[in-house]
Amino acid sequence: MHYIEHNLNDTHKRIIDAARQFGRNPTNIKLIAISKKHSIDSINQAIRAGQNQFGENYLQAALEKINKINDSEIKWHFIGQIQSNKTRDIAENFAWVQSVDRLKIAQRLSQQRPTHLPPLNILLQVNISHEPQKAGIDLSDIEPLLDEVSGLANIRCRGLMAIGAKESDFTKQRAWFRPLKEKFDQLKQHRPALDTLSMGMSGDLEAAIAEGATMVRIGTDIFGHRQG
Ligand SMILES: *Cc1c(COP(=O)(O)O)cnc(C)c1O
């Protein structure tokens, strides 16, 4: 068995184990394979092993991969910082954008989404660790932005995305995720379209599932360490 297939199996097993431990249904947790800085060969290995959703954060590299792989069954998630002059390429080539953090970007994505494609799924990126160098809006800014983007025609806001704090202790990892989960539950009460809470990476997958993640983004533990 190729190591990527092996790693994917292990990751699925971790998701199922964590779901079982914390009373979650594993079918409600989607795995996005984060393939940034990994080769087309590696992505093809993952596709052969059954993975069909991938995340990328360097636009030029991502476009090259998307075009070469050229498979409409594969869903691509953009997870990187978005410059406003790059929104057209993102709107035309991705199924999801997880890193929306301002109205102007959402407006451009909506305007530039080709109408023959389904609406672009977006998540609002929230900075939960209060590290100033990290992207994302504050918890208190979610609701106003959510209301502003909800009127845009060609995007669907599905929920929230966050990167955990640099933290190796499981209890502390959970504590960083918890306020976002509480906010998400509160927002969902009046906004049934919100169904996605994207949190959890290689180092904090279990803590994120314990706190209600419906989507996890795993790079290193599937593809190995990134070059460069
Ligand atoms: C790189 C990256 C990941 C994957 O991180 P790993 O620790 O390699 O699993 C997930 N989410 C975002 C936003 C990333 O940039």
mmCIF file of C-alpha atoms and ligand atoms in Angstrom:
data_model
loop_
_atom_site.group_PDB
_atom_site.id
_atom_site.type_symbol
_atom_site.label_atom_id
_atom_site.label_comp_id
_atom_site.label_asym_id
_atom_site.label_seq_id
_atom_site.Cartn_x
_atom_site.Cartn_y
_atom_site.Cartn_z
ATOM 1 C CA MET A 1 0.000 0.000 0.000
ATOM 2 C CA HIS A 2 1.263 3.484 -0.879
ATOM 3 C CA TYR A 3 2.059 5.594 2.209
ATOM 4 C CA ILE A 4 -0.546 8.215 1.315
ATOM 5 C CA GLU A 5 -3.270 5.566 1.181
ATOM 6 C CA HIS A 6 -2.011 4.240 4.504
ATOM 7 C CA ASN A 7 -2.035 7.738 6.042
ATOM 8 C CA LEU A 8 -5.534 8.426 4.731
ATOM 9 C CA ASN A 9 -6.771 5.199 6.302
ATOM 10 C CA ASP A 10 -5.157 6.186 9.586
ATOM 11 C CA THR A 11 -6.744 9.636 9.423
ATOM 12 C CA HIS A 12 -10.202 8.187 8.786
ATOM 13 C CA LYS A 13 -9.655 5.895 11.728
ATOM 14 C CA ARG A 14 -8.692 8.828 13.955
ATOM 15 C CA ILE A 15 -11.858 10.661 12.900
ATOM 16 C CA ILE A 16 -14.041 7.632 13.621
ATOM 17 C CA ASP A 17 -12.365 6.986 16.981
ATOM 18 C CA ALA A 18 -12.684 10.611 18.086
ATOM 19 C CA ALA A 19 -16.293 10.769 16.914
ATOM 20 C CA ARG A 20 -17.120 7.637 18.876
ATOM 21 C CA GLN A 21 -15.346 8.924 21.977
ATOM 22 C CA PHE A 22 -17.168 12.264 21.952
ATOM 23 C CA GLY A 23 -20.608 11.099 20.886
ATOM 24 C CA ARG A 24 -20.448 12.417 17.347
ATOM 25 C CA ASN A 25 -21.601 10.780 14.122
ATOM 26 C CA PRO A 26 -18.470 10.306 11.997
ATOM 27 C CA THR A 27 -20.470 10.766 8.789
ATOM 28 C CA ASN A 28 -21.001 14.392 9.886
ATOM 29 C CA ILE A 29 -17.265 15.082 9.749
ATOM 30 C CA LYS A 30 -15.763 15.774 6.313
ATOM 31 C CA LEU A 31 -12.079 15.300 5.664
ATOM 32 C CA ILE A 32 -10.341 17.880 3.491
ATOM 33 C CA ALA A 33 -6.822 16.821 2.438
ATOM 34 C CA ILE A 34 -4.579 19.889 2.505
ATOM 35 C CA SER A 35 -2.208 19.385 -0.412
ATOM 36 C CA LYS A 36 -0.363 22.723 -0.408
ATOM 37 C CA LYS A 37 3.306 22.311 -1.304
ATOM 38 C CA HIS A 38 2.708 18.720 -2.336
ATOM 39 C CA SER A 39 2.977 17.331 -5.838
ATOM 40 C CA ILE A 40 0.336 16.370 -8.349
ATOM 41 C CA ASP A 41 1.600 12.782 -7.996
ATOM 42 C CA SER A 42 0.817 12.867 -4.282
ATOM 43 C CA ILE A 43 -2.645 14.272 -4.926
ATOM 44 C CA ASN A 44 -3.288 11.581 -7.524
ATOM 45 C CA GLN A 45 -2.291 8.938 -4.986
ATOM 46 C CA ALA A 46 -4.851 10.366 -2.582
ATOM 47 C CA ILE A 47 -7.504 10.451 -5.316
ATOM 48 C CA ARG A 48 -6.826 6.799 -6.110
ATOM 49 C CA ALA A 49 -7.305 6.053 -2.417
ATOM 50 C CA GLY A 50 -10.758 7.655 -2.584
ATOM 51 C CA GLN A 51 -10.119 11.212 -1.366
ATOM 52 C CA ASN A 52 -12.044 13.802 -3.392
ATOM 53 C CA GLN A 53 -11.756 17.102 -1.516
ATOM 54 C CA PHE A 54 -8.491 19.031 -1.357
ATOM 55 C CA GLY A 55 -7.388 22.339 0.127
ATOM 56 C CA GLU A 56 -4.746 24.705 -1.218
ATOM 57 C CA ASN A 57 -3.529 28.101 -0.092
ATOM 58 C CA TYR A 58 -1.093 29.227 -2.780
ATOM 59 C CA LEU A 59 -3.246 30.294 -5.700
ATOM 60 C CA GLN A 60 -0.801 29.936 -8.596
ATOM 61 C CA ALA A 61 0.320 26.472 -7.506
ATOM 62 C CA ALA A 62 -3.295 25.475 -6.923
ATOM 63 C CA LEU A 63 -4.434 26.573 -10.390
ATOM 64 C CA GLU A 64 -1.707 24.507 -11.991
ATOM 65 C CA LYS A 65 -2.787 21.431 -10.031
ATOM 66 C CA ILE A 66 -6.484 21.986 -10.720
ATOM 67 C CA ASN A 67 -5.881 22.345 -14.450
ATOM 68 C CA LYS A 68 -3.566 19.359 -14.733
ATOM 69 C CA ILE A 69 -5.750 17.053 -12.660
ATOM 70 C CA ASN A 70 -8.840 18.351 -14.500
ATOM 71 C CA ASP A 71 -11.388 16.140 -12.758
ATOM 72 C CA SER A 72 -14.849 17.541 -12.120
ATOM 73 C CA GLU A 73 -15.415 15.011 -9.326
ATOM 74 C CA ILE A 74 -12.724 16.707 -7.242
ATOM 75 C CA LYS A 75 -13.765 19.617 -5.032
ATOM 76 C CA TRP A 76 -11.127 22.251 -4.328
ATOM 77 C CA HIS A 77 -11.115 24.432 -1.211
ATOM 78 C CA PHE A 78 -9.187 27.686 -1.104
ATOM 79 C CA ILE A 79 -7.787 28.193 2.425
ATOM 80 C CA GLY A 80 -5.213 30.972 1.995
ATOM 81 C CA GLN A 81 -5.156 34.733 2.259
ATOM 82 C CA ILE A 82 -7.127 36.381 -0.518
ATOM 83 C CA GLN A 83 -5.898 39.437 -2.384
ATOM 84 C CA SER A 84 -8.753 41.235 -4.085
ATOM 85 C CA ASN A 85 -7.116 41.079 -7.518
ATOM 86 C CA LYS A 86 -7.114 37.253 -7.257
ATOM 87 C CA THR A 87 -10.795 36.709 -6.584
ATOM 88 C CA ARG A 88 -11.719 35.926 -10.195
ATOM 89 C CA ASP A 89 -9.390 32.926 -10.414
ATOM 90 C CA ILE A 90 -10.692 31.713 -7.070
ATOM 91 C CA ALA A 91 -14.353 32.186 -8.031
ATOM 92 C CA GLU A 92 -13.844 30.290 -11.283
ATOM 93 C CA ASN A 93 -11.857 27.320 -10.002
ATOM 94 C CA PHE A 94 -12.876 26.418 -6.466
ATOM 95 C CA ALA A 95 -15.988 24.888 -4.899
ATOM 96 C CA TRP A 96 -15.291 26.326 -1.427
ATOM 97 C CA VAL A 97 -13.439 29.338 -0.045
ATOM 98 C CA GLN A 98 -12.712 28.916 3.662
ATOM 99 C CA SER A 99 -10.768 32.122 4.255
ATOM 100 C CA VAL A 100 -13.251 34.941 3.663
ATOM 101 C CA ASP A 101 -12.664 37.720 6.181
ATOM 102 C CA ARG A 102 -14.178 40.839 4.638
ATOM 103 C CA LEU A 103 -17.250 41.946 2.725
ATOM 104 C CA LYS A 104 -15.356 43.287 -0.279
ATOM 105 C CA ILE A 105 -13.864 39.850 -0.957
ATOM 106 C CA ALA A 106 -17.251 38.157 -0.621
ATOM 107 C CA GLN A 107 -18.829 40.687 -3.002
ATOM 108 C CA ARG A 108 -16.157 40.139 -5.622
ATOM 109 C CA LEU A 109 -16.402 36.354 -5.318
ATOM 110 C CA SER A 110 -20.152 36.569 -5.816
ATOM 111 C CA GLN A 111 -19.896 38.905 -8.825
ATOM 112 C CA GLN A 112 -17.192 36.795 -10.439
ATOM 113 C CA ARG A 113 -18.672 33.355 -9.807
ATOM 114 C CA PRO A 114 -19.592 31.951 -13.246
ATOM 115 C CA THR A 115 -23.360 31.485 -13.370
ATOM 116 C CA HIS A 116 -23.095 28.031 -14.989
ATOM 117 C CA LEU A 117 -21.475 26.795 -11.771
ATOM 118 C CA PRO A 118 -23.297 26.143 -8.509
ATOM 119 C CA PRO A 119 -22.991 28.944 -5.952
ATOM 120 C CA LEU A 120 -19.566 29.196 -4.332
ATOM 121 C CA ASN A 121 -19.558 27.864 -0.765
ATOM 122 C CA ILE A 122 -17.787 30.165 1.653
ATOM 123 C CA LEU A 123 -16.766 30.074 5.291
ATOM 124 C CA LEU A 124 -15.872 33.116 7.376
ATOM 125 C CA GLN A 125 -12.415 32.765 8.868
ATOM 126 C CA VAL A 126 -12.292 33.614 12.556
ATOM 127 C CA ASN A 127 -9.152 34.364 14.555
ATOM 128 C CA ILE A 128 -9.762 32.369 17.738
ATOM 129 C CA SER A 129 -6.240 32.424 19.123
ATOM 130 C CA HIS A 130 -5.896 36.215 19.280
ATOM 131 C CA GLU A 131 -2.507 35.946 17.593
ATOM 132 C CA PRO A 132 -2.235 39.231 15.698
ATOM 133 C CA GLN A 133 -0.306 37.686 12.786
ATOM 134 C CA LYS A 134 -3.143 35.266 12.091
ATOM 135 C CA ALA A 135 -5.842 36.048 9.576
ATOM 136 C CA GLY A 136 -9.517 36.142 10.418
ATOM 137 C CA ILE A 137 -12.137 38.281 12.074
ATOM 138 C CA ASP A 138 -12.930 38.504 15.774
ATOM 139 C CA LEU A 139 -15.791 36.486 17.238
ATOM 140 C CA SER A 140 -17.778 39.675 17.776
ATOM 141 C CA ASP A 141 -17.562 40.613 14.075
ATOM 142 C CA ILE A 142 -19.024 37.368 12.729
ATOM 143 C CA GLU A 143 -22.684 38.279 12.929
ATOM 144 C CA PRO A 144 -22.548 41.604 11.052
ATOM 145 C CA LEU A 145 -20.421 40.099 8.278
ATOM 146 C CA LEU A 146 -22.704 37.076 8.074
ATOM 147 C CA ASP A 147 -25.704 39.321 7.569
ATOM 148 C CA GLU A 148 -23.933 41.344 4.880
ATOM 149 C CA VAL A 149 -22.829 38.309 2.866
ATOM 150 C CA SER A 150 -26.184 36.555 3.150
ATOM 151 C CA GLY A 151 -27.667 38.768 0.431
ATOM 152 C CA LEU A 152 -25.031 37.976 -2.184
ATOM 153 C CA ALA A 153 -26.419 36.011 -5.121
ATOM 154 C CA ASN A 154 -23.704 33.585 -6.146
ATOM 155 C CA ILE A 155 -22.178 32.559 -2.865
ATOM 156 C CA ARG A 156 -23.559 30.534 0.020
ATOM 157 C CA CYS A 157 -22.131 31.155 3.446
ATOM 158 C CA ARG A 158 -22.047 27.712 5.066
ATOM 159 C CA GLY A 159 -20.287 28.490 8.335
ATOM 160 C CA LEU A 160 -17.028 29.281 10.058
ATOM 161 C CA MET A 161 -13.378 28.290 9.802
ATOM 162 C CA ALA A 162 -10.600 28.691 12.338
ATOM 163 C CA ILE A 163 -7.018 27.645 12.900
ATOM 164 C CA GLY A 164 -6.330 26.378 16.414
ATOM 165 C CA ALA A 165 -3.846 28.036 18.719
ATOM 166 C CA LYS A 166 -0.287 26.699 18.804
ATOM 167 C CA GLU A 167 -0.933 24.360 21.669
ATOM 168 C CA SER A 168 -0.157 20.710 22.278
ATOM 169 C CA ASP A 169 -2.235 20.109 25.397
ATOM 170 C CA PHE A 170 -5.554 18.497 24.499
ATOM 171 C CA THR A 171 -7.606 20.262 27.171
ATOM 172 C CA LYS A 172 -6.207 23.642 26.194
ATOM 173 C CA GLN A 173 -6.775 22.921 22.496
ATOM 174 C CA ARG A 174 -10.420 22.244 23.270
ATOM 175 C CA ALA A 175 -10.677 25.428 25.296
ATOM 176 C CA TRP A 176 -9.533 27.517 22.287
ATOM 177 C CA PHE A 177 -12.120 25.911 20.005
ATOM 178 C CA ARG A 178 -15.031 26.090 22.429
ATOM 179 C CA PRO A 179 -16.045 29.771 22.069
ATOM 180 C CA LEU A 180 -16.299 29.302 18.305
ATOM 181 C CA LYS A 181 -18.502 26.254 18.700
ATOM 182 C CA GLU A 182 -20.758 28.165 21.085
ATOM 183 C CA LYS A 183 -20.999 31.081 18.665
ATOM 184 C CA PHE A 184 -21.726 28.702 15.792
ATOM 185 C CA ASP A 185 -24.560 27.002 17.689
ATOM 186 C CA GLN A 186 -26.045 30.352 18.606
ATOM 187 C CA LEU A 187 -25.917 31.657 15.019
ATOM 188 C CA LYS A 188 -27.405 28.441 13.634
ATOM 189 C CA GLN A 189 -30.600 28.874 15.605
ATOM 190 C CA HIS A 190 -31.763 31.590 13.203
ATOM 191 C CA ARG A 191 -29.731 30.652 10.136
ATOM 192 C CA PRO A 192 -30.486 27.089 9.054
ATOM 193 C CA ALA A 193 -28.085 27.347 6.075
ATOM 194 C CA LEU A 194 -25.113 27.264 8.450
ATOM 195 C CA ASP A 195 -23.965 23.657 8.581
ATOM 196 C CA THR A 196 -20.165 23.777 8.556
ATOM 197 C CA LEU A 197 -17.633 24.318 11.306
ATOM 198 C CA SER A 198 -14.148 23.848 9.839
ATOM 199 C CA MET A 199 -11.517 23.349 12.515
ATOM 200 C CA GLY A 200 -8.889 20.753 13.319
ATOM 201 C CA MET A 201 -5.527 20.090 11.660
ATOM 202 C CA SER A 202 -2.977 17.297 12.058
ATOM 203 C CA GLY A 203 -2.067 18.334 15.589
ATOM 204 C CA ASP A 204 -5.516 19.090 16.988
ATOM 205 C CA LEU A 205 -7.936 16.905 15.036
ATOM 206 C CA GLU A 206 -9.331 15.110 18.094
ATOM 207 C CA ALA A 207 -9.844 18.319 20.100
ATOM 208 C CA ALA A 208 -11.695 19.893 17.171
ATOM 209 C CA ILE A 209 -13.993 16.874 16.837
ATOM 210 C CA ALA A 210 -14.624 16.938 20.573
ATOM 211 C CA GLU A 211 -15.735 20.565 20.125
ATOM 212 C CA GLY A 212 -18.056 19.920 17.211
ATOM 213 C CA ALA A 213 -16.019 20.306 14.002
ATOM 214 C CA THR A 214 -17.938 19.151 10.911
ATOM 215 C CA MET A 215 -14.925 19.578 8.625
ATOM 216 C CA VAL A 216 -11.260 18.903 9.385
ATOM 217 C CA ARG A 217 -8.286 20.009 7.295
ATOM 218 C CA ILE A 218 -5.374 17.585 7.402
ATOM 219 C CA GLY A 219 -2.113 18.107 5.536
ATOM 220 C CA THR A 220 1.012 16.743 7.222
ATOM 221 C CA ASP A 221 -0.552 13.547 8.556
ATOM 222 C CA ILE A 222 -1.708 12.599 5.054
ATOM 223 C CA PHE A 223 1.084 13.811 2.778
ATOM 224 C CA GLY A 224 4.074 14.092 5.110
ATOM 225 C CA HIS A 225 6.105 17.191 5.850
ATOM 226 C CA ARG A 226 5.984 20.040 3.365
ATOM 227 C CA GLN A 227 9.052 21.157 1.443
ATOM 228 C CA GLY A 228 10.090 24.766 1.494
HETATM 229 C C1 LIG B 1 -1.636 24.057 6.169
HETATM 230 C C2 LIG B 1 -3.010 24.196 6.671
HETATM 231 C C3 LIG B 1 -3.702 23.091 7.215
HETATM 232 C C4 LIG B 1 -3.098 21.702 7.378
HETATM 233 O O1 LIG B 1 -2.163 21.713 8.424
HETATM 234 P P1 LIG B 1 -1.416 20.375 8.911
HETATM 235 O O2 LIG B 1 -0.898 20.755 10.249
HETATM 236 O O3 LIG B 1 -0.332 20.115 7.925
HETATM 237 O O4 LIG B 1 -2.410 19.281 8.970
HETATM 238 C C5 LIG B 1 -5.010 23.297 7.615
HETATM 239 N N1 LIG B 1 -5.607 24.501 7.519
HETATM 240 C C6 LIG B 1 -4.975 25.581 7.010
HETATM 241 C C7 LIG B 1 -5.696 26.875 6.923
HETATM 242 C C8 LIG B 1 -3.654 25.461 6.579
HETATM 243 O O5 LIG B 1 -3.028 26.548 6.095
#
